[in-house]
mmCIF file of C-alpha atoms in Angstrom:
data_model
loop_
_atom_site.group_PDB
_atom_site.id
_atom_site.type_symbol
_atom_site.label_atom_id
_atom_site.label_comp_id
_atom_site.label_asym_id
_atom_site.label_seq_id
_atom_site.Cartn_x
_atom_site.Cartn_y
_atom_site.Cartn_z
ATOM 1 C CA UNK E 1 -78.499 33.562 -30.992
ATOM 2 C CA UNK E 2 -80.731 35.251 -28.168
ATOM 3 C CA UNK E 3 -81.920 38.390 -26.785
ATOM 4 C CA UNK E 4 -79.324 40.954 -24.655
ATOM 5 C CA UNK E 5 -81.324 41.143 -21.392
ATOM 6 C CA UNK E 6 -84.378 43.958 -21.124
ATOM 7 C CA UNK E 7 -84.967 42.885 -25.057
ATOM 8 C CA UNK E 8 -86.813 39.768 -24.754
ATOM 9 C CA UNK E 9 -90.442 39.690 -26.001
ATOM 10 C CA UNK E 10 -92.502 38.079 -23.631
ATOM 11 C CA UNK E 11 -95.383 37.199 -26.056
ATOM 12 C CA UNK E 12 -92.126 35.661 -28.259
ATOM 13 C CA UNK E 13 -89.016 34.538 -25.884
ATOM 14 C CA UNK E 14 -87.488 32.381 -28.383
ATOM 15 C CA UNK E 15 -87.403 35.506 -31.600
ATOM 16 C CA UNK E 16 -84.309 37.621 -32.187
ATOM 17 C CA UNK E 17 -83.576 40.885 -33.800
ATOM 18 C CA UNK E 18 -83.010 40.709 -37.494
ATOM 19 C CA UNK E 19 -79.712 42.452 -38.514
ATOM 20 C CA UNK E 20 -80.084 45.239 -41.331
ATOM 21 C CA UNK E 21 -75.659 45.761 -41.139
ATOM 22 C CA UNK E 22 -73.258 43.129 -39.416
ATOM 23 C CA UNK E 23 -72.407 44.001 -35.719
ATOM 24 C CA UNK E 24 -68.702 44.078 -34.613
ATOM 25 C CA UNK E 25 -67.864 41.158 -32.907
ATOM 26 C CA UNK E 26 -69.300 38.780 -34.881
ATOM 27 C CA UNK E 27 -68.236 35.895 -37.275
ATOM 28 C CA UNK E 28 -68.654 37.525 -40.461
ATOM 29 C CA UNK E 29 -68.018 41.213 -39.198
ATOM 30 C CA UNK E 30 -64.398 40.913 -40.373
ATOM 31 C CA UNK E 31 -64.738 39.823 -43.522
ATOM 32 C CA UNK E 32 -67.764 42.288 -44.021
ATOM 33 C CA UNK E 33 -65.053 44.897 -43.516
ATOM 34 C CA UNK E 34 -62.989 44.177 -45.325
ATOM 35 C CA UNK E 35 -65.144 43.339 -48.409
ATOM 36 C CA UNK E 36 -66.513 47.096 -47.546
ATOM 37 C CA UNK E 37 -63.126 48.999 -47.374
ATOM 38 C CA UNK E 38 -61.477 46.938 -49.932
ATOM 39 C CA UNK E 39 -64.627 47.626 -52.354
ATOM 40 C CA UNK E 40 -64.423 51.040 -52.075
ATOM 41 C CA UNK E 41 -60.256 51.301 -52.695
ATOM 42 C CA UNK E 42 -61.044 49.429 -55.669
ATOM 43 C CA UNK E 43 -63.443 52.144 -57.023
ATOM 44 C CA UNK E 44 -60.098 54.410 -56.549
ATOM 45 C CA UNK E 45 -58.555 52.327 -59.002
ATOM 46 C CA UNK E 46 -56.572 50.250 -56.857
ATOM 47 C CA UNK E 47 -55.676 46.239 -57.150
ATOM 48 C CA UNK E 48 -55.047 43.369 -55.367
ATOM 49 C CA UNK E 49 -51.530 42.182 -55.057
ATOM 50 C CA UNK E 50 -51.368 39.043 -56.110
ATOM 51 C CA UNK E 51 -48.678 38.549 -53.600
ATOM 52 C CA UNK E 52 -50.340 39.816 -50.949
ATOM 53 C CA UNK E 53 -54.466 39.578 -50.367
ATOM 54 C CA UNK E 54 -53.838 42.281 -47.558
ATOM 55 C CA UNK E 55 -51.944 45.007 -50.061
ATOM 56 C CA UNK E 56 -53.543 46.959 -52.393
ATOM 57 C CA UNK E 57 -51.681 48.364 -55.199
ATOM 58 C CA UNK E 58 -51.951 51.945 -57.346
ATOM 59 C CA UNK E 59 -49.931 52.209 -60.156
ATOM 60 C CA UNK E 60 -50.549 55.225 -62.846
ATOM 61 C CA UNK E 61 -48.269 56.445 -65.565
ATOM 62 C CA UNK E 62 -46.394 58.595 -62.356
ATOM 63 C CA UNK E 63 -47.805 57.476 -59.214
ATOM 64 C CA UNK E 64 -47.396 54.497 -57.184
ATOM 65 C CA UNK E 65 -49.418 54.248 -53.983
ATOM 66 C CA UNK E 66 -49.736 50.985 -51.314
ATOM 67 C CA UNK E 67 -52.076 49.921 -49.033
ATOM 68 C CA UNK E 68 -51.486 47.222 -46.107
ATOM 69 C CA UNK E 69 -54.255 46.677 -44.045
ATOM 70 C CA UNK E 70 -54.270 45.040 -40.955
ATOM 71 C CA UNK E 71 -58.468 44.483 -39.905
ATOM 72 C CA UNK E 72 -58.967 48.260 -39.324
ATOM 73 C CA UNK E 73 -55.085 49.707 -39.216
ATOM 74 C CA UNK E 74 -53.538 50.329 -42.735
ATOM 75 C CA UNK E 75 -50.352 51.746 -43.550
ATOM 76 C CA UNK E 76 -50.716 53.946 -46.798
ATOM 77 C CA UNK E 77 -46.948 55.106 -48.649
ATOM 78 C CA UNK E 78 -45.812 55.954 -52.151
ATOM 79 C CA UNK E 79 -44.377 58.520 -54.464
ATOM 80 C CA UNK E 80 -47.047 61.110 -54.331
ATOM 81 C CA UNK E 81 -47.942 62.790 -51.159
ATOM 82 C CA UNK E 82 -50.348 64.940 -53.014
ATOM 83 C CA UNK E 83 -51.705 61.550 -53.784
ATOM 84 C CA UNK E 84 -51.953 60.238 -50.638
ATOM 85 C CA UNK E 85 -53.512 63.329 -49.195
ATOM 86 C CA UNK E 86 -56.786 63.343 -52.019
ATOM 87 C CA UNK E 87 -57.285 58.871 -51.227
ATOM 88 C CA UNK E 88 -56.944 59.899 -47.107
ATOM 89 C CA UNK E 89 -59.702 62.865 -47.681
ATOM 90 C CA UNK E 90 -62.254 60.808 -50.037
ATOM 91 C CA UNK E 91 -61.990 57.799 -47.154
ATOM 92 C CA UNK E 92 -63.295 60.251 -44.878
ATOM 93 C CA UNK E 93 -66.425 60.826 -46.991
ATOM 94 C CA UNK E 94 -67.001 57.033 -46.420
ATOM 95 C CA UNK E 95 -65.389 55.737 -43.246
ATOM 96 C CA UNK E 96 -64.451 57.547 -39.762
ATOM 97 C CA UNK E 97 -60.565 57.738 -40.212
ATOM 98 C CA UNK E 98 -57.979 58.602 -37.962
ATOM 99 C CA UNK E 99 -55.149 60.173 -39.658
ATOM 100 C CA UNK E 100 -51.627 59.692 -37.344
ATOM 101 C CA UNK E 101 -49.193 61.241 -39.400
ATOM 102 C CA UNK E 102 -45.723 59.523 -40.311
ATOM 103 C CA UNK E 103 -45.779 55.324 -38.886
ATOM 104 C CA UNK E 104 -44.370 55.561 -35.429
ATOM 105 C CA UNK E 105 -46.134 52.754 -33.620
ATOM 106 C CA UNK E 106 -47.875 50.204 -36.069
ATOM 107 C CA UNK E 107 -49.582 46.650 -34.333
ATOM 108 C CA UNK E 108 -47.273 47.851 -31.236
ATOM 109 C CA UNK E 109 -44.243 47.543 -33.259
ATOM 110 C CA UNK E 110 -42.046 50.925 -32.551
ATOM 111 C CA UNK E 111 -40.767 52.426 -35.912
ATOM 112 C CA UNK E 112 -37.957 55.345 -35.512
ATOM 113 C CA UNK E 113 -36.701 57.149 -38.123
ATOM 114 C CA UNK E 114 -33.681 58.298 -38.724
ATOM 115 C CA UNK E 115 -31.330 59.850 -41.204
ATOM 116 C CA UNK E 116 -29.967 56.165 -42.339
ATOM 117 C CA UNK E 117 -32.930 54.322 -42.394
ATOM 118 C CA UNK E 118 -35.883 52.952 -39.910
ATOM 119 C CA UNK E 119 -35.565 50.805 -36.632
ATOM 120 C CA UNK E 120 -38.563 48.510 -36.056
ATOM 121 C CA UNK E 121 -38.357 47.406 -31.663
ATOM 122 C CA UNK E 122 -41.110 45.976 -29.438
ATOM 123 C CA UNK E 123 -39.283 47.094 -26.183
ATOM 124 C CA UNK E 124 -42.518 48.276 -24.909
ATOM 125 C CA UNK E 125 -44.257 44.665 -25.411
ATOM 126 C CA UNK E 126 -41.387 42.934 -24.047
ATOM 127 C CA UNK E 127 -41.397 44.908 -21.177
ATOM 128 C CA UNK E 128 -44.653 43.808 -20.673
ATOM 129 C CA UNK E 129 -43.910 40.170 -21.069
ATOM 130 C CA UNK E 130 -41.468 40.235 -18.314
ATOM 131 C CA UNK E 131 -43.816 42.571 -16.081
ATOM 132 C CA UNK E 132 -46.312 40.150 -16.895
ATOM 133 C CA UNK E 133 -44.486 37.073 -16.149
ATOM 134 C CA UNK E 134 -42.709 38.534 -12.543
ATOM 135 C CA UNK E 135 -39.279 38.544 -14.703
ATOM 136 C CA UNK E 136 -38.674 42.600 -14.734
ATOM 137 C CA UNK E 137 -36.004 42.472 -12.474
ATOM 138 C CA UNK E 138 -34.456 39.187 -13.028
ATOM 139 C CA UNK E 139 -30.903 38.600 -13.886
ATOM 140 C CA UNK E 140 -30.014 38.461 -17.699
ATOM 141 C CA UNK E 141 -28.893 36.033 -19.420
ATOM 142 C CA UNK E 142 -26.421 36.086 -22.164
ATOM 143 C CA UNK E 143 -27.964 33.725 -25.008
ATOM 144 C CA UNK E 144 -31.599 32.610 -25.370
ATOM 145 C CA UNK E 145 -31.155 28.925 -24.900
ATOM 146 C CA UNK E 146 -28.725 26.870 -23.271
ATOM 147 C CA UNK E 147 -26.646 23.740 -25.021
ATOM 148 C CA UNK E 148 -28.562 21.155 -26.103
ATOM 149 C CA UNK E 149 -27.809 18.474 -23.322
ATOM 150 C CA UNK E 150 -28.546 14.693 -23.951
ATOM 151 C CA UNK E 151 -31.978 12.943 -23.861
ATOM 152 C CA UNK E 152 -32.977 12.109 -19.873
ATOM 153 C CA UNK E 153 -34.412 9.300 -19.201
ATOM 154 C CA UNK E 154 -35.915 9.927 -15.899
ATOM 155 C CA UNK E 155 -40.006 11.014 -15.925
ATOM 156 C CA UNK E 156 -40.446 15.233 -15.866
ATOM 157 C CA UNK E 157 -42.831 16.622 -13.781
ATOM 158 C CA UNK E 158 -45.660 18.380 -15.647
ATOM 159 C CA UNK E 159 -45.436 22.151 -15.045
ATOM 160 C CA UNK E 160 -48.090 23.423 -12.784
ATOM 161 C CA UNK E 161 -49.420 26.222 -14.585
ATOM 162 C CA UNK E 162 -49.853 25.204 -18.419
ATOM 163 C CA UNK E 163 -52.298 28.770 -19.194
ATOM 164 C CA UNK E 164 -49.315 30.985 -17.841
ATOM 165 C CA UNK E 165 -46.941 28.702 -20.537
ATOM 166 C CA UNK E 166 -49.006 28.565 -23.374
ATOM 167 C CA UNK E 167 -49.788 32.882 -22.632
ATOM 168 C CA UNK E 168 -46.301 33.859 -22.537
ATOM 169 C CA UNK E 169 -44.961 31.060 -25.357
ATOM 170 C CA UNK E 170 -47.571 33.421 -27.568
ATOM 171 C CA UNK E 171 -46.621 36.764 -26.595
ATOM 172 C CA UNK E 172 -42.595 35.229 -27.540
ATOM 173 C CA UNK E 173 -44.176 34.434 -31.289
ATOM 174 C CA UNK E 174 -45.349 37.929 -31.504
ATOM 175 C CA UNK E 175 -42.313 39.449 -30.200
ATOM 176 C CA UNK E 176 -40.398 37.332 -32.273
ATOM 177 C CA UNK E 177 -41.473 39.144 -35.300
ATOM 178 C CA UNK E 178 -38.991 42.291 -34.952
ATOM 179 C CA UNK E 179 -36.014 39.695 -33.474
ATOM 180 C CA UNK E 180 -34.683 37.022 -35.485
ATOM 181 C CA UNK E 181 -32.597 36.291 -32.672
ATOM 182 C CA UNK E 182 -34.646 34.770 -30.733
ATOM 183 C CA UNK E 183 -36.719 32.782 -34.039
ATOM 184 C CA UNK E 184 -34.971 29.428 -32.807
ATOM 185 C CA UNK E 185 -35.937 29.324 -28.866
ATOM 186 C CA UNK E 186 -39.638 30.576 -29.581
ATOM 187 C CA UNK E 187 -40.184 27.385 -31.905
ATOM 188 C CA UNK E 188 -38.597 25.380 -29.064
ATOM 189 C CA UNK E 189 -40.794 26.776 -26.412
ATOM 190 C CA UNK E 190 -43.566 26.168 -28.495
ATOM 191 C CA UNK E 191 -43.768 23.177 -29.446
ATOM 192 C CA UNK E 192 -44.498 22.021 -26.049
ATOM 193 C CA UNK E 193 -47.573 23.959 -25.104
ATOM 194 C CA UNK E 194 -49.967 20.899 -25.108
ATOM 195 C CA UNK E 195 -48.151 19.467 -22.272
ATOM 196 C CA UNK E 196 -45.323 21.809 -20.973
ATOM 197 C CA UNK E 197 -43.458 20.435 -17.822
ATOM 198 C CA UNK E 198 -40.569 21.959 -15.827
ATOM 199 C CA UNK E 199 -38.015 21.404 -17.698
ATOM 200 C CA UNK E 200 -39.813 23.633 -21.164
ATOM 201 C CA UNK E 201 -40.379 26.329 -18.277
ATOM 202 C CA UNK E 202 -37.112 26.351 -17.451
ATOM 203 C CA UNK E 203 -35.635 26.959 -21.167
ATOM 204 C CA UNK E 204 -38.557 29.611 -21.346
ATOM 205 C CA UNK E 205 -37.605 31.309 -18.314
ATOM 206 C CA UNK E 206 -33.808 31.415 -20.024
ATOM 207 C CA UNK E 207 -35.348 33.082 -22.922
ATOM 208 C CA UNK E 208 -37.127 36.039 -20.723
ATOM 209 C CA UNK E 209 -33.791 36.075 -19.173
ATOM 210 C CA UNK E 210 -32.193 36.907 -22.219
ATOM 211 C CA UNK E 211 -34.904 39.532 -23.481
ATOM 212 C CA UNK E 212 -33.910 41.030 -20.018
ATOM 213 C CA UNK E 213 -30.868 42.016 -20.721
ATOM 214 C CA UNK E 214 -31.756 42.817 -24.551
ATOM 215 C CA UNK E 215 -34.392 44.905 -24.819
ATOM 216 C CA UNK E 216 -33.057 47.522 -27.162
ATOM 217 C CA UNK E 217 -32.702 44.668 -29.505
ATOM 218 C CA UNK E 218 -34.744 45.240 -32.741
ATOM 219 C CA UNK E 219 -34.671 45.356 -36.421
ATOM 220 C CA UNK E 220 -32.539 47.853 -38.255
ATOM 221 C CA UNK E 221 -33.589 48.732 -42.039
ATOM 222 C CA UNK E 222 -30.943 50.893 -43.633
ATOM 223 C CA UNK E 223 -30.238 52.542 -47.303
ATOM 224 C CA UNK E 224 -28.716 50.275 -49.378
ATOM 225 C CA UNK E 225 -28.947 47.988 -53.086
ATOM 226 C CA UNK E 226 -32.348 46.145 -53.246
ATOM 227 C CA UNK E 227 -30.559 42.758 -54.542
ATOM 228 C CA UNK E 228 -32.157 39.763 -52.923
ATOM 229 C CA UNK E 229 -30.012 37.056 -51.526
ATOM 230 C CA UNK E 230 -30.730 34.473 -48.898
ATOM 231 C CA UNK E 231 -29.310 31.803 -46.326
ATOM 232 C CA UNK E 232 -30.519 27.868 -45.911
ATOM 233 C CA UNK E 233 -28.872 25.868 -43.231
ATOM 234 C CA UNK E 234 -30.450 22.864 -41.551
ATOM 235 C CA UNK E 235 -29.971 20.770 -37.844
ATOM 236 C CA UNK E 236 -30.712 17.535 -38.800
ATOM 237 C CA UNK E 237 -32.329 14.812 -36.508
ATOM 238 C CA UNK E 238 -31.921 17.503 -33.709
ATOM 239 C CA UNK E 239 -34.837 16.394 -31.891
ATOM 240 C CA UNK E 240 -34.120 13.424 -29.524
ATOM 241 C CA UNK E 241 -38.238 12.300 -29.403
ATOM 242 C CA UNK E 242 -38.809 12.147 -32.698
ATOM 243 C CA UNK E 243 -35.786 12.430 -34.891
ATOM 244 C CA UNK E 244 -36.999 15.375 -37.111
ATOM 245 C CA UNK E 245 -34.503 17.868 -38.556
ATOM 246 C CA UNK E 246 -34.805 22.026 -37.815
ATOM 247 C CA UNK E 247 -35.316 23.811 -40.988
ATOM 248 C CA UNK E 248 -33.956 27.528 -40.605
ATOM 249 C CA UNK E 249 -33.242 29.890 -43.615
ATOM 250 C CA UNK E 250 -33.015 33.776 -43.780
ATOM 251 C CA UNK E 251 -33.611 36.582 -46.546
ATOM 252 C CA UNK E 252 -32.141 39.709 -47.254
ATOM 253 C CA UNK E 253 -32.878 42.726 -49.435
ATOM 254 C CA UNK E 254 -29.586 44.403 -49.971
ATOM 255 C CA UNK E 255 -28.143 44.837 -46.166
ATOM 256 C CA UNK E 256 -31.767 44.287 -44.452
ATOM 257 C CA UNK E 257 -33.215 41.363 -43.085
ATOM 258 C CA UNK E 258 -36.890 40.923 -44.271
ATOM 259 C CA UNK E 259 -37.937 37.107 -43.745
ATOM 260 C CA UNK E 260 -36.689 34.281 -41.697
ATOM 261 C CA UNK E 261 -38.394 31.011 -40.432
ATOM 262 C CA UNK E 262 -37.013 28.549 -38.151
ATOM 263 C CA UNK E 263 -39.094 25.427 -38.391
ATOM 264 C CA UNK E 264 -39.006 21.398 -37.904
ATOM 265 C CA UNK E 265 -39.407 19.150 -41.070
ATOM 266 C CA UNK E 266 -42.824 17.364 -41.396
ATOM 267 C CA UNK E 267 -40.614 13.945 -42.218
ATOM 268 C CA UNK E 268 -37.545 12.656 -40.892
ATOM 269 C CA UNK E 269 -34.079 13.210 -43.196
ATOM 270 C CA UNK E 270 -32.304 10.002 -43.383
ATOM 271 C CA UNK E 271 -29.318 12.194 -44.048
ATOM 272 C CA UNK E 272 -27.856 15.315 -42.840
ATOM 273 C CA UNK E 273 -28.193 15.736 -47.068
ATOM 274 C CA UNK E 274 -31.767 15.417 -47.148
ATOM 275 C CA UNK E 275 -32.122 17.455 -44.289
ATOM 276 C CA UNK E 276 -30.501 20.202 -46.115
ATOM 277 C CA UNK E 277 -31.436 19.756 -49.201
ATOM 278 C CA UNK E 278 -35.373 20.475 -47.908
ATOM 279 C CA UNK E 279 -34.291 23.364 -45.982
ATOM 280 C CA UNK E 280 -33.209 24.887 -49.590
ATOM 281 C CA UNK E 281 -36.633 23.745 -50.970
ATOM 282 C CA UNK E 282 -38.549 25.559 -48.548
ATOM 283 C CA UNK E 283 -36.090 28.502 -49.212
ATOM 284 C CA UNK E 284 -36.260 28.106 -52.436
ATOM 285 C CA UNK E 285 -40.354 28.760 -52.305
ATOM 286 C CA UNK E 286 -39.951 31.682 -50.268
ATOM 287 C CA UNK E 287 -37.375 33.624 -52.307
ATOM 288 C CA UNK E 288 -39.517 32.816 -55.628
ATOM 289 C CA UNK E 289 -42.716 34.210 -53.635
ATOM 290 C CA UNK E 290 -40.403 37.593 -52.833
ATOM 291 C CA UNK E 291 -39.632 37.816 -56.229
ATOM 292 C CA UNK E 292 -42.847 38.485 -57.445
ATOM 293 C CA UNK E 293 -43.777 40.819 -54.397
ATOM 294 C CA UNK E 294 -40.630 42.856 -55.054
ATOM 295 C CA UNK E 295 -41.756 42.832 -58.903
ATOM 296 C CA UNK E 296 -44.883 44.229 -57.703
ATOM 297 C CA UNK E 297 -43.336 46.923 -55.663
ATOM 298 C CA UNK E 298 -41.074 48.012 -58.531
ATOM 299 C CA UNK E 299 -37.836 46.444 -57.235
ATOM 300 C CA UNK E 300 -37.001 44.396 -60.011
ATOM 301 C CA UNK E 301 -34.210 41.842 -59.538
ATOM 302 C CA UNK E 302 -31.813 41.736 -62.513
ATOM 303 C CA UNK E 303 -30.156 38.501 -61.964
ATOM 304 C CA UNK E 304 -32.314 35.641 -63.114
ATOM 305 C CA UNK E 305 -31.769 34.152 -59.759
ATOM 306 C CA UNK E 306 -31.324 35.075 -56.115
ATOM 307 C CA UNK E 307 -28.077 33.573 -54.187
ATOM 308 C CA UNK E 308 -28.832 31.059 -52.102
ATOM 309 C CA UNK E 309 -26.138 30.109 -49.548
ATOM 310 C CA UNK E 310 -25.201 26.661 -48.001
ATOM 311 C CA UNK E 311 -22.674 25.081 -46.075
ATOM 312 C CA UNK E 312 -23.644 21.278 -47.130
ATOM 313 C CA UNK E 313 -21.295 19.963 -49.577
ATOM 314 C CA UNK E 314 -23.294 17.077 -50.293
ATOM 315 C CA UNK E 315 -26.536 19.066 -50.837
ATOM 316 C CA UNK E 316 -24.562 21.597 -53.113
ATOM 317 C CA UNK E 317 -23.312 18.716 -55.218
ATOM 318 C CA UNK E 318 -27.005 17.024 -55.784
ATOM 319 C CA UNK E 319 -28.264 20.725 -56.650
ATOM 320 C CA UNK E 320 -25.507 21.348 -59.452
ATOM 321 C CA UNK E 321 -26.362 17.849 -60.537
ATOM 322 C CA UNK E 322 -29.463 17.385 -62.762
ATOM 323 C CA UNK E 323 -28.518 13.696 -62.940
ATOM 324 C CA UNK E 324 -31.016 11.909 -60.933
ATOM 325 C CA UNK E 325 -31.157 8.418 -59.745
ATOM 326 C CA UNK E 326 -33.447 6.163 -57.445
ATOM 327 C CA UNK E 327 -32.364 7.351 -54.143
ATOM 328 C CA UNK E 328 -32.695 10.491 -54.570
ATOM 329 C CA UNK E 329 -36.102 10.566 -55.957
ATOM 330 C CA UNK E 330 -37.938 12.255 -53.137
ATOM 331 C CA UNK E 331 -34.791 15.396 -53.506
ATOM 332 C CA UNK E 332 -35.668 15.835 -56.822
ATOM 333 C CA UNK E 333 -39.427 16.407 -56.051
ATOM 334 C CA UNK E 334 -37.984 19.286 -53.974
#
């Protein structure tokens, strides 16, 4: 550390200040807040979810209030508004709170209400991706990546500007979280940020292209059962440089979409079987992980198991079977 200019001592140039509280900004600020506004929820009465480090959890013999904090934005709901009022007033005793009303704009995500349900959109941050990247006015296009071609064999050019690349491949993660649609071509773009050339800034200027002409796109959740079922499918050896499969699987509470991931395998798949077979693994681990969140938030499940669906005969068969032999000893670790 050193002295802010107009603070040095110059009997001392080499002493600091000594801290009595930590200072925003640095290292161990965060986590100094949080141990501060977490200790003081728990004095309330509330608990960790052992889901979740970031949601605290109320539950009395009639109330049920929840917590999720983001570093110093929380979203606070439950059963008892009375409730909810007394938690918001004693905070102010300790902290200096802002109180915004009903969640309209949470982390730049856009919530609307309705009389069916919420819609979650980032139109405003995709609008400024595409201001940001000169693409406001460009043409749309009408899916975010174009077919897979083959392999070329002829050198790329690097592309010119890899900042610009690696800025706007991380505002398409972001965005990414309110539109599933797009899941696929983000974890293409980025997995070339090291060393992006013109033909990853092509497929990323597709992708804009495509946000172009969908901005309204978002995330509808709707009124409905609160039975969990989900969706595995797998691409296997889809990528011509190193012959890794694409994991991608998608879960659903009753009609809404509430967790997807489209990811490559950390091995290669021998077989479009294996392939699958470790896209329902990691699906697998997901769902049980909801479980016990939606336990926690008094949705209990009453099957014994969520529905998994896939379209891999050969995968289903090995999963009914609990006969095990030699070559498939690595799918029955999964």
């Amino acid at each position: 550390m050193r002295q802010p200019a107009g603070f040095v001592d110059p009997q001392n140039p080499t002493a600091v200040c000594k801290l009595h509280k930590s200072l925003y900004g640095l290292k161990q600020a965060p986590r100094q807040w949080f141990q501060k506004l977490t200790s003081f929820l728990q004095t309330q009465g509330f608990t960790f979810s052992r889901s979740d480090p970031s949601l605290l959890i109320l539950n009395t013999d009639q109330t049920q209030l929840y917590i999720l904090i983001y570093v110093d934005d929380f979203l606070v709901t439950g059963n008892n508004a009375a409730a909810i009022q007394r938690l918001l007033q004693q905070q102010k005793t300790q902290f200096a709170l802002k109180q915004l009303g009903n969640v309209s704009l949470f982390l730049g995500i856009q919530v609307i209400q309705s009389k069916t349900g919420l819609f979650l959109s980032q139109q405003h941050y995709a609008t400024k991706i595409l201001h940001d990247a000169g693409f406001k006015d460009c043409k749309p296009a009408p899916t975010p990546v174009t077919p897979s071609s083959k392999a070329q064999l002829t050198v790329i050019p690097p592309f010119s500007d890899p900042s610009l690349y690696q800025r706007l491949a991380g505002s398409l993660q972001y965005l990414s979280i309110t539109r599933p649609d797009i899941a696929y071509a983000t974890n293409r773009i980025c997995q070339h940020m090291q060393n992006p050339t013109e033909q990853d800034f092509n497929a990323l200027k597709r992708l804009l292209r495509y946000i172009n002409g969908t901005l309204s796109y978002g995330l509808p959740i709707t009124i409905g059962n609160l039975d969990l079922h989900s969706y595995s499918d797998a691409d296997w050896a889809s990528d011509a440089s190193d012959r890794k499969s694409i994991s991608g699987f998608c879960t659903f509470l009753g009609p809404n979409l509430i967790s997807w991931t489209v990811k490559k395998q950390p091995t290669v798949a021998k077989s479009s079987t294996e392939a699958e077979y470790r896209s329902l693994s990691v699906a697998a681990s997901e769902v049980l992980w909801l479980r016990r969140l939606a336990r926690e938030l008094h949705l209990p499940q009453p099957s014994p198991t969520t529905t998994i669906h896939c379209d891999n005969t050969s995968a289903i068969a090995i999963a009914k079977n609990l006969v095990f032999h030699a070559r498939t000893k690595h799918i029955e670790i999964d």
